[in-house]
Amino acid sequence: MKAYRGNIIFTPTCESFEIIPGGYILVDDSGVIAGVYTSDAFAHSDEIEVVDFGNKLLTPAMNDLHVHAPQFANMGIAMDVPLLLWLNKYTFPEEAKFADIDYARTIYTQFVDELVKQGTMRAAVFATVHTPATLLLADLFHQKGIGAHIGLVGMDRNSPDNLCNQVDEAISGTEQLMDYTKDYPLVNAIVTPRFVPSCSPEMLRALAQQANALELPIQSHLCETPNEIKWVKELEPEALSYADVYHRYGLLTKNTLMAHCVYPSDVDIALLQQTGTTIVHCPTSNCNLTSGIAPIRQLLDAGIPVTLGSDVAAGHDLSMFQVMQSAIQVSKLNSALHNRQIASLSLPEVFYMATKLGGSFFGKVGSFEPGYEFDALVIDSDVVWQNSENAHEQLYTRLERFVYHGNVNQIVKRFCKGKEF
Ligand code: GUN
Ligand code: FE
């Protein structure tokens, strides 16, 4: 048993931060939180080692619910064209390189290291169609000791020949991945049809059946750009909407993550609501590819769960703090564009999306409550002046400052299920 002392700040709900200046988090030997305390009144036992982080902030670690590991080498470059051109010009050629296991090892090693550096302890990851490289990615997460849902991508139409797989290859790749990770406590397989334009009806149907039979989560892309949506209408004329294509094949579930949703129709929203599908908002990506502003407040008001993703390499940075900041900023632009009739997102709302809600896809992760796995960051953030004598307000300001203006060197420690980095 260990007790970590620091300025605790987290979001048990999306409404507000819970702030405990100089509080203690008691963590058992399996990395699970036994209790959260405002004083050391519990610490009578000699068996409890107290680790004191002094005046630093102690927050839950970040969860990235949408990221493409094989696009890591393209991070921060090649944003001059919108989605469909970007895929063909930059992204597919880069992903095709992952047929080479040595190249995969180089890039995937850097990717996992950078996730840890940025304070992201769990991620829902797209790999590629290549099974050996995808198994290697699972190994790298396991060896590092952080958590992931890893997707062997299914894609069999409208894509380069060297980046397509057959339906049976996609199915057996995911099966192998599931088998390969069965003794990796923090790493799992996630069924991953790339998006409707690159998946035949047979591919979508087979992957839905597999997810259902093996009780696996699902991830894909939804309503990212107008041209993509138009194309989906042409490809699947029977469907009532983009989400309805996924729904018809059985891919919208309580365990489904759909990235983007920038242009949902009323039918899309009703289907997401009905099926309990989670949307992953990727605001940096939506800016970089000129995709648009996702109507997040409207989705939240409809009761649709919304988490956050970096979507590297359409997103330009793995830092979920940058993604949070971007989510607030684009929501303010959206508010301005609608005469301020739509409320922008608050800091606790986006923090909750990146911690407790995002974490819920990985078990009891993302909050400082008894029974939650201890995924945490120790952040050295100070402000040059203080706007308040009130300790709670001061800590809020220090976190706000870090979200907007922090850098990775201020993250002085990271924990994933109690394991320290
Ligand atoms: N839609 C299909 N594939 C992709 C991808 O790799 N990135 C993004 N942003 N959207 C996609
Ligand atoms: Fe994506």
Short mmCIF file of C-alpha atoms and ligand atoms in Angstrom, two decimals:
data_model
loop_
_atom_site.label_atom_id
_atom_site.label_comp_id
_atom_site.label_asym_id
_atom_site.label_seq_id
_atom_site.Cartn_x
_atom_site.Cartn_y
_atom_site.Cartn_z
CA MET A 1 0.00 0.00 0.00
CA LYS A 2 1.21 3.50 -0.88
CA ALA A 3 -0.21 6.95 -0.19
CA TYR A 4 0.43 9.69 -2.73
CA ARG A 5 0.15 13.24 -1.43
CA GLY A 6 -0.39 16.25 -3.68
CA ASN A 7 -2.86 18.87 -4.86
CA ILE A 8 -5.54 16.54 -6.16
CA ILE A 9 -7.77 17.72 -9.00
CA PHE A 10 -10.15 15.55 -11.04
CA THR A 11 -13.66 15.43 -12.54
CA PRO A 12 -16.04 12.90 -10.94
CA THR A 13 -18.74 14.49 -13.16
CA CYS A 14 -18.58 16.73 -16.24
CA GLU A 15 -19.92 19.63 -14.20
CA SER A 16 -17.02 20.61 -11.98
CA PHE A 17 -13.62 19.72 -10.60
CA GLU A 18 -13.22 18.05 -7.27
CA ILE A 19 -10.22 19.75 -5.70
CA ILE A 20 -8.39 18.51 -2.60
CA PRO A 21 -5.41 20.71 -1.66
CA GLY A 22 -2.73 18.57 -0.01
CA GLY A 23 -4.85 15.43 -0.24
CA TYR A 24 -3.88 11.76 -0.19
CA ILE A 25 -4.65 8.91 -2.58
CA LEU A 26 -4.20 5.46 -1.09
CA VAL A 27 -3.24 2.88 -3.73
CA ASP A 28 -3.08 -0.86 -3.11
CA ASP A 29 -0.37 -3.19 -4.44
CA SER A 30 -2.43 -4.06 -7.52
CA GLY A 31 -2.54 -0.39 -8.57
CA VAL A 32 -6.14 0.21 -7.51
CA ILE A 33 -7.26 3.21 -5.46
CA ALA A 34 -8.31 2.22 -1.93
CA GLY A 35 -9.32 5.68 -0.78
CA VAL A 36 -9.01 9.43 -1.28
CA TYR A 37 -8.47 11.59 1.82
CA THR A 38 -8.26 15.25 2.71
CA SER A 39 -5.77 14.62 5.53
CA ASP A 40 -3.30 11.98 6.69
CA ALA A 41 -5.69 10.78 9.40
CA PHE A 42 -5.64 7.33 7.78
CA ALA A 43 -1.85 6.97 7.86
CA HIS A 44 -1.42 5.22 11.14
CA SER A 45 -0.13 1.99 9.74
CA ASP A 46 3.63 1.62 9.25
CA GLU A 47 2.94 -0.45 6.17
CA ILE A 48 1.83 2.59 4.22
CA GLU A 49 4.64 4.41 2.47
CA VAL A 50 3.82 8.09 1.91
CA VAL A 51 5.11 9.64 -1.33
CA ASP A 52 4.85 13.42 -1.13
CA PHE A 53 4.60 15.46 -4.34
CA GLY A 54 4.63 18.72 -2.37
CA ASN A 55 2.94 21.60 -4.13
CA LYS A 56 2.50 19.81 -7.45
CA LEU A 57 -0.82 18.93 -9.09
CA LEU A 58 -1.99 15.32 -9.05
CA THR A 59 -4.48 14.63 -11.86
CA PRO A 60 -5.85 11.55 -13.65
CA ALA A 61 -3.80 10.54 -16.71
CA MET A 62 -5.03 11.17 -20.24
CA ASN A 63 -6.99 8.78 -22.48
CA ASP A 64 -6.81 9.20 -26.27
CA LEU A 65 -9.86 7.54 -27.82
CA HIS A 66 -8.82 7.93 -31.46
CA VAL A 67 -5.30 7.80 -32.84
CA HIS A 68 -3.52 6.23 -35.84
CA ALA A 69 -0.15 4.75 -34.77
CA PRO A 70 1.12 4.18 -38.37
CA GLN A 71 0.62 7.87 -39.17
CA PHE A 72 3.08 8.93 -36.46
CA ALA A 73 5.85 9.79 -38.96
CA ASN A 74 3.43 12.21 -40.67
CA MET A 75 2.60 14.04 -37.44
CA GLY A 76 2.74 17.80 -37.96
CA ILE A 77 3.16 17.73 -41.73
CA ALA A 78 1.11 17.36 -44.91
CA MET A 79 -2.10 19.28 -44.09
CA ASP A 80 -2.58 21.13 -47.37
CA VAL A 81 -5.55 19.11 -48.62
CA PRO A 82 -8.90 17.88 -47.26
CA LEU A 83 -9.61 14.34 -46.05
CA LEU A 84 -10.09 12.24 -49.20
CA LEU A 85 -7.13 13.78 -51.02
CA TRP A 86 -5.06 13.64 -47.82
CA LEU A 87 -5.73 9.91 -47.45
CA ASN A 88 -4.58 9.15 -51.01
CA LYS A 89 -1.70 11.60 -51.17
CA TYR A 90 -0.07 11.14 -47.78
CA THR A 91 -1.74 8.63 -45.50
CA PHE A 92 -2.22 5.47 -47.52
CA PRO A 93 1.36 5.54 -48.90
CA GLU A 94 2.73 5.93 -45.35
CA GLU A 95 0.56 3.13 -43.93
CA ALA A 96 1.61 0.79 -46.76
CA LYS A 97 5.16 0.93 -45.35
CA PHE A 98 4.02 -1.15 -42.36
CA ALA A 99 4.32 -4.31 -44.47
CA ASP A 100 7.97 -3.90 -43.43
CA ILE A 101 8.27 -5.08 -39.83
CA ASP A 102 11.53 -3.22 -39.25
CA TYR A 103 9.98 0.07 -40.30
CA ALA A 104 6.99 -0.74 -38.09
CA ARG A 105 9.27 -1.40 -35.12
CA THR A 106 11.03 1.94 -35.54
CA ILE A 107 7.87 4.05 -35.83
CA TYR A 108 5.71 2.13 -33.35
CA THR A 109 8.44 2.29 -30.69
CA GLN A 110 8.63 6.07 -31.08
CA PHE A 111 4.84 6.30 -31.02
CA VAL A 112 4.43 4.42 -27.73
CA ASP A 113 7.29 6.38 -26.12
CA GLU A 114 5.69 9.67 -27.16
CA LEU A 115 2.27 8.68 -25.79
CA VAL A 116 3.84 8.07 -22.38
CA LYS A 117 5.80 11.30 -22.56
CA GLN A 118 2.60 13.25 -23.25
CA GLY A 119 0.82 11.67 -20.28
CA THR A 120 -1.53 9.41 -22.24
CA MET A 121 -1.80 6.07 -20.44
CA ARG A 122 -4.62 4.50 -22.51
CA ALA A 123 -5.45 4.77 -26.18
CA ALA A 124 -7.85 3.39 -28.78
CA VAL A 125 -5.50 2.87 -31.68
CA PHE A 126 -5.84 2.18 -35.41
CA ALA A 127 -2.94 0.07 -36.68
CA THR A 128 -2.94 -1.05 -40.36
CA VAL A 129 -4.07 -4.07 -42.40
CA HIS A 130 -0.74 -5.79 -41.60
CA THR A 131 -1.09 -8.50 -38.94
CA PRO A 132 2.62 -8.94 -37.99
CA ALA A 133 3.12 -5.19 -37.43
CA THR A 134 -0.14 -5.00 -35.46
CA LEU A 135 0.95 -7.84 -33.14
CA LEU A 136 4.24 -6.00 -32.68
CA LEU A 137 2.37 -2.84 -31.68
CA ALA A 138 0.50 -4.87 -29.03
CA ASP A 139 3.85 -6.13 -27.73
CA LEU A 140 5.25 -2.62 -27.49
CA PHE A 141 2.26 -1.40 -25.44
CA HIS A 142 2.52 -4.42 -23.18
CA GLN A 143 6.28 -4.06 -22.67
CA LYS A 144 5.89 -0.37 -21.92
CA GLY A 145 3.08 -1.03 -19.45
CA ILE A 146 0.36 1.24 -20.78
CA GLY A 147 -3.12 0.32 -21.99
CA ALA A 148 -4.60 0.12 -25.47
CA HIS A 149 -7.39 -1.18 -27.61
CA ILE A 150 -5.58 -2.01 -30.83
CA GLY A 151 -7.34 -2.31 -34.17
CA LEU A 152 -6.22 -4.41 -37.12
CA VAL A 153 -7.79 -2.32 -39.87
CA GLY A 154 -10.30 -3.85 -42.30
CA MET A 155 -10.37 -2.20 -45.75
CA ASP A 156 -11.14 -3.83 -49.09
CA ARG A 157 -12.38 -1.20 -51.55
CA ASN A 158 -11.50 2.22 -52.99
CA SER A 159 -8.00 1.98 -51.56
CA PRO A 160 -4.57 1.11 -53.02
CA ASP A 161 -4.05 -2.62 -53.64
CA ASN A 162 -1.08 -2.69 -51.29
CA LEU A 163 -3.29 -1.45 -48.44
CA CYS A 164 -6.29 -3.74 -48.84
CA ASN A 165 -7.05 -7.00 -47.06
CA GLN A 166 -9.67 -9.66 -47.76
CA VAL A 167 -12.58 -10.15 -45.39
CA ASP A 168 -11.13 -13.43 -44.09
CA GLU A 169 -7.74 -11.78 -43.52
CA ALA A 170 -9.29 -8.99 -41.49
CA ILE A 171 -11.25 -11.51 -39.43
CA SER A 172 -8.31 -13.83 -38.80
CA GLY A 173 -5.97 -10.89 -38.07
CA THR A 174 -8.25 -9.66 -35.29
CA GLU A 175 -8.63 -13.23 -33.99
CA GLN A 176 -4.84 -13.60 -33.86
CA LEU A 177 -4.53 -10.26 -32.11
CA MET A 178 -7.11 -11.29 -29.53
CA ASP A 179 -5.32 -14.56 -28.91
CA TYR A 180 -1.91 -12.88 -28.82
CA THR A 181 -3.02 -10.33 -26.19
CA LYS A 182 -4.98 -12.69 -23.94
CA ASP A 183 -2.26 -12.58 -21.25
CA TYR A 184 -1.59 -8.86 -21.68
CA PRO A 185 -3.71 -7.30 -18.92
CA LEU A 186 -3.84 -3.80 -20.41
CA VAL A 187 -3.95 -4.56 -24.16
CA ASN A 188 -6.97 -5.74 -26.16
CA ALA A 189 -8.22 -6.09 -29.71
CA ILE A 190 -10.84 -3.74 -31.13
CA VAL A 191 -12.73 -4.45 -34.36
CA THR A 192 -11.79 -1.72 -36.85
CA PRO A 193 -13.50 -1.21 -40.21
CA ARG A 194 -11.68 1.91 -41.52
CA PHE A 195 -14.80 3.75 -42.75
CA VAL A 196 -17.66 3.02 -45.14
CA PRO A 197 -15.91 4.15 -48.37
CA SER A 198 -13.09 1.65 -47.82
CA CYS A 199 -15.20 -1.31 -46.58
CA SER A 200 -17.43 -3.52 -48.75
CA PRO A 201 -20.81 -4.61 -47.37
CA GLU A 202 -19.28 -8.08 -46.82
CA MET A 203 -16.46 -6.57 -44.77
CA LEU A 204 -18.84 -4.49 -42.63
CA ARG A 205 -21.15 -7.46 -42.05
CA ALA A 206 -18.37 -9.89 -41.17
CA LEU A 207 -16.67 -7.48 -38.76
CA ALA A 208 -19.96 -6.74 -37.01
CA GLN A 209 -20.58 -10.47 -36.58
CA GLN A 210 -17.08 -10.96 -35.20
CA ALA A 211 -17.43 -8.10 -32.71
CA ASN A 212 -20.74 -9.50 -31.57
CA ALA A 213 -19.55 -13.12 -31.29
CA LEU A 214 -16.30 -12.27 -29.46
CA GLU A 215 -17.77 -9.36 -27.48
CA LEU A 216 -15.17 -6.96 -28.81
CA PRO A 217 -15.42 -3.17 -28.98
CA ILE A 218 -15.64 -1.46 -32.38
CA GLN A 219 -14.09 1.72 -33.77
CA SER A 220 -14.48 3.61 -37.05
CA HIS A 221 -15.00 7.05 -38.61
CA LEU A 222 -18.36 8.82 -39.10
CA CYS A 223 -19.50 11.99 -40.92
CA GLU A 224 -16.12 13.70 -41.05
CA THR A 225 -16.48 15.76 -44.27
CA PRO A 226 -19.24 16.68 -46.76
CA ASN A 227 -17.53 14.93 -49.71
CA GLU A 228 -17.13 11.74 -47.73
CA ILE A 229 -20.81 11.80 -46.73
CA LYS A 230 -21.86 12.35 -50.35
CA TRP A 231 -19.71 9.41 -51.41
CA VAL A 232 -21.26 7.18 -48.74
CA LYS A 233 -24.73 8.08 -50.07
CA GLU A 234 -23.64 6.94 -53.55
CA LEU A 235 -22.07 3.74 -52.25
CA GLU A 236 -24.98 2.78 -49.97
CA PRO A 237 -28.10 4.36 -51.51
CA GLU A 238 -30.50 2.26 -49.43
CA ALA A 239 -29.30 3.64 -46.11
CA LEU A 240 -31.13 6.57 -44.51
CA SER A 241 -27.88 8.21 -43.40
CA TYR A 242 -24.17 7.55 -42.86
CA ALA A 243 -24.71 6.15 -39.36
CA ASP A 244 -27.51 4.01 -40.74
CA VAL A 245 -24.99 2.15 -42.92
CA TYR A 246 -23.09 1.08 -39.80
CA HIS A 247 -26.36 0.42 -37.98
CA ARG A 248 -27.72 -1.86 -40.71
CA TYR A 249 -24.66 -4.07 -40.40
CA GLY A 250 -24.80 -4.06 -36.58
CA LEU A 251 -21.77 -1.89 -35.91
CA LEU A 252 -23.40 0.69 -33.62
CA THR A 253 -23.29 -0.60 -30.06
CA LYS A 254 -22.64 0.59 -26.49
CA ASN A 255 -19.06 -0.50 -27.15
CA THR A 256 -18.59 1.46 -30.37
CA LEU A 257 -16.35 4.51 -30.82
CA MET A 258 -17.11 6.68 -33.86
CA ALA A 259 -14.57 9.42 -34.59
CA HIS A 260 -15.66 12.92 -35.72
CA CYS A 261 -19.41 13.29 -36.38
CA VAL A 262 -18.88 16.80 -37.74
CA TYR A 263 -22.02 16.68 -39.93
CA PRO A 264 -24.62 14.40 -38.31
CA SER A 265 -28.15 14.39 -39.70
CA ASP A 266 -31.17 14.05 -37.40
CA VAL A 267 -31.30 10.36 -38.37
CA ASP A 268 -27.63 9.97 -37.37
CA ILE A 269 -28.26 11.58 -34.00
CA ALA A 270 -31.31 9.41 -33.32
CA LEU A 271 -29.34 6.25 -34.17
CA LEU A 272 -26.36 7.20 -32.01
CA GLN A 273 -28.73 7.96 -29.15
CA GLN A 274 -30.68 4.74 -29.57
CA THR A 275 -27.60 2.50 -29.76
CA GLY A 276 -25.52 4.18 -27.03
CA THR A 277 -22.64 4.78 -29.46
CA THR A 278 -19.81 7.02 -28.23
CA ILE A 279 -18.50 9.88 -30.39
CA VAL A 280 -14.82 10.76 -30.32
CA HIS A 281 -14.38 14.47 -30.92
CA CYS A 282 -11.09 15.30 -32.69
CA PRO A 283 -11.01 19.10 -32.95
CA THR A 284 -7.35 19.52 -33.97
CA SER A 285 -7.87 17.09 -36.84
CA ASN A 286 -11.11 18.80 -37.88
CA CYS A 287 -9.23 22.13 -38.10
CA ASN A 288 -6.16 20.76 -39.90
CA LEU A 289 -8.13 18.95 -42.64
CA THR A 290 -10.65 21.83 -42.95
CA SER A 291 -13.32 19.29 -41.99
CA GLY A 292 -15.50 21.63 -39.95
CA ILE A 293 -16.79 22.22 -36.42
CA ALA A 294 -18.51 19.25 -34.80
CA PRO A 295 -21.80 20.17 -33.05
CA ILE A 296 -20.67 18.78 -29.71
CA ARG A 297 -23.17 20.68 -27.56
CA GLN A 298 -26.00 19.31 -29.68
CA LEU A 299 -24.66 15.76 -29.29
CA LEU A 300 -24.29 16.20 -25.51
CA ASP A 301 -27.82 17.64 -25.24
CA ALA A 302 -29.07 14.54 -27.08
CA GLY A 303 -27.43 12.39 -24.38
CA ILE A 304 -24.70 11.02 -26.67
CA PRO A 305 -21.42 10.31 -24.84
CA VAL A 306 -18.55 12.36 -26.28
CA THR A 307 -14.85 11.68 -25.62
CA LEU A 308 -11.71 13.19 -27.16
CA GLY A 309 -9.08 11.95 -29.61
CA SER A 310 -5.85 13.34 -31.05
CA ASP A 311 -6.45 11.63 -34.43
CA VAL A 312 -2.73 11.86 -35.18
CA ALA A 313 -1.66 12.44 -37.96
CA ALA A 314 -4.67 14.50 -39.07
CA GLY A 315 -4.27 15.88 -35.56
CA HIS A 316 -0.81 17.42 -35.25
CA ASP A 317 0.07 16.48 -31.68
CA LEU A 318 -0.43 13.57 -29.28
CA SER A 319 -0.97 15.88 -26.28
CA MET A 320 -4.50 15.48 -25.00
CA PHE A 321 -4.08 18.82 -23.22
CA GLN A 322 -3.76 20.45 -26.64
CA VAL A 323 -6.84 18.54 -27.78
CA MET A 324 -8.79 19.79 -24.74
CA GLN A 325 -7.75 23.35 -25.44
CA SER A 326 -8.71 23.00 -29.09
CA ALA A 327 -12.10 21.52 -28.15
CA ILE A 328 -12.86 24.59 -26.05
CA GLN A 329 -11.61 26.98 -28.73
CA VAL A 330 -13.59 25.50 -31.62
CA SER A 331 -16.69 25.35 -29.40
CA LYS A 332 -16.27 29.10 -28.79
CA LEU A 333 -16.02 29.74 -32.53
CA ASN A 334 -19.17 27.66 -32.94
CA SER A 335 -20.88 29.73 -30.28
CA ALA A 336 -19.79 32.95 -32.01
CA LEU A 337 -21.06 31.67 -35.36
CA HIS A 338 -24.46 31.02 -33.76
CA ASN A 339 -24.88 34.40 -32.09
CA ARG A 340 -23.78 32.89 -28.77
CA GLN A 341 -26.98 30.85 -28.61
CA ILE A 342 -24.95 27.65 -28.22
CA ALA A 343 -22.95 27.28 -25.01
CA SER A 344 -19.24 26.60 -25.53
CA LEU A 345 -17.50 23.73 -23.72
CA SER A 346 -16.09 24.34 -20.25
CA LEU A 347 -12.73 23.21 -18.87
CA PRO A 348 -14.31 20.59 -16.57
CA GLU A 349 -16.38 19.25 -19.48
CA VAL A 350 -13.38 18.63 -21.74
CA PHE A 351 -11.26 17.35 -18.84
CA TYR A 352 -14.00 14.86 -18.01
CA MET A 353 -14.09 13.73 -21.67
CA ALA A 354 -10.34 13.03 -21.67
CA THR A 355 -10.27 11.37 -18.23
CA LYS A 356 -13.33 9.72 -16.68
CA LEU A 357 -15.46 9.23 -19.79
CA GLY A 358 -12.57 8.24 -22.07
CA GLY A 359 -11.21 6.01 -19.32
CA SER A 360 -14.52 4.16 -18.98
CA PHE A 361 -13.64 2.35 -22.23
CA PHE A 362 -10.72 0.69 -20.41
CA GLY A 363 -12.45 -0.38 -17.18
CA LYS A 364 -12.52 1.70 -14.01
CA VAL A 365 -10.07 4.29 -15.27
CA GLY A 366 -9.92 8.09 -15.36
CA SER A 367 -11.05 9.19 -11.91
CA PHE A 368 -9.74 9.29 -8.36
CA GLU A 369 -12.41 7.24 -6.64
CA PRO A 370 -12.11 4.00 -4.66
CA GLY A 371 -11.97 1.02 -7.04
CA TYR A 372 -10.46 3.03 -9.91
CA GLU A 373 -7.10 2.03 -11.35
CA PHE A 374 -4.45 4.58 -10.38
CA ASP A 375 -3.66 6.29 -13.71
CA ALA A 376 -2.20 9.65 -12.77
CA LEU A 377 0.04 12.56 -13.69
CA VAL A 378 2.14 14.72 -11.40
CA ILE A 379 2.26 18.20 -12.92
CA ASP A 380 4.57 21.01 -11.94
CA SER A 381 2.41 23.98 -12.86
CA ASP A 382 2.57 27.36 -11.26
CA VAL A 383 1.17 30.69 -12.29
CA VAL A 384 3.11 33.90 -12.09
CA TRP A 385 0.32 35.67 -10.26
CA GLN A 386 -2.67 34.40 -8.35
CA ASN A 387 -6.16 35.76 -8.84
CA SER A 388 -7.42 34.45 -5.57
CA GLU A 389 -6.54 33.65 -1.98
CA ASN A 390 -8.81 30.64 -2.19
CA ALA A 391 -6.81 27.39 -2.47
CA HIS A 392 -9.41 25.70 -4.70
CA GLU A 393 -9.49 28.62 -7.12
CA GLN A 394 -5.71 28.75 -7.20
CA LEU A 395 -5.48 25.07 -8.12
CA TYR A 396 -8.12 25.48 -10.82
CA THR A 397 -6.07 28.34 -12.28
CA ARG A 398 -2.88 26.30 -12.20
CA LEU A 399 -4.55 23.45 -14.09
CA GLU A 400 -6.12 25.87 -16.58
CA ARG A 401 -2.73 27.45 -17.20
CA PHE A 402 -1.20 24.02 -17.80
CA VAL A 403 -3.94 23.00 -20.27
CA TYR A 404 -3.46 26.17 -22.30
CA HIS A 405 0.21 26.87 -21.83
CA GLY A 406 1.89 23.82 -20.32
CA ASN A 407 4.63 21.73 -21.83
CA VAL A 408 5.58 18.12 -21.49
CA ASN A 409 8.57 18.87 -19.23
CA GLN A 410 6.11 19.96 -16.55
CA ILE A 411 4.75 16.39 -16.35
CA VAL A 412 7.24 15.08 -13.81
CA LYS A 413 5.67 11.65 -13.17
CA ARG A 414 3.14 9.35 -14.77
CA PHE A 415 1.32 6.30 -13.41
CA CYS A 416 -0.58 3.59 -15.26
CA LYS A 417 -2.46 1.20 -12.94
CA GLY A 418 0.01 2.10 -10.20
CA LYS A 419 3.11 1.53 -12.33
CA GLU A 420 5.34 4.57 -12.28
CA PHE A 421 7.06 6.19 -15.29
N1 GUN B 1 -11.22 8.39 -42.46
C1 GUN B 1 -10.76 7.21 -42.94
N2 GUN B 1 -9.47 7.03 -42.61
C2 GUN B 1 -9.10 8.11 -41.92
C3 GUN B 1 -7.87 8.51 -41.30
O1 GUN B 1 -6.86 7.82 -41.33
N3 GUN B 1 -7.89 9.72 -40.66
C4 GUN B 1 -8.99 10.50 -40.61
N4 GUN B 1 -8.92 11.66 -39.95
N5 GUN B 1 -10.14 10.15 -41.18
C5 GUN B 1 -10.20 8.98 -41.83
FE FE B 2 -8.96 8.96 -37.70
#
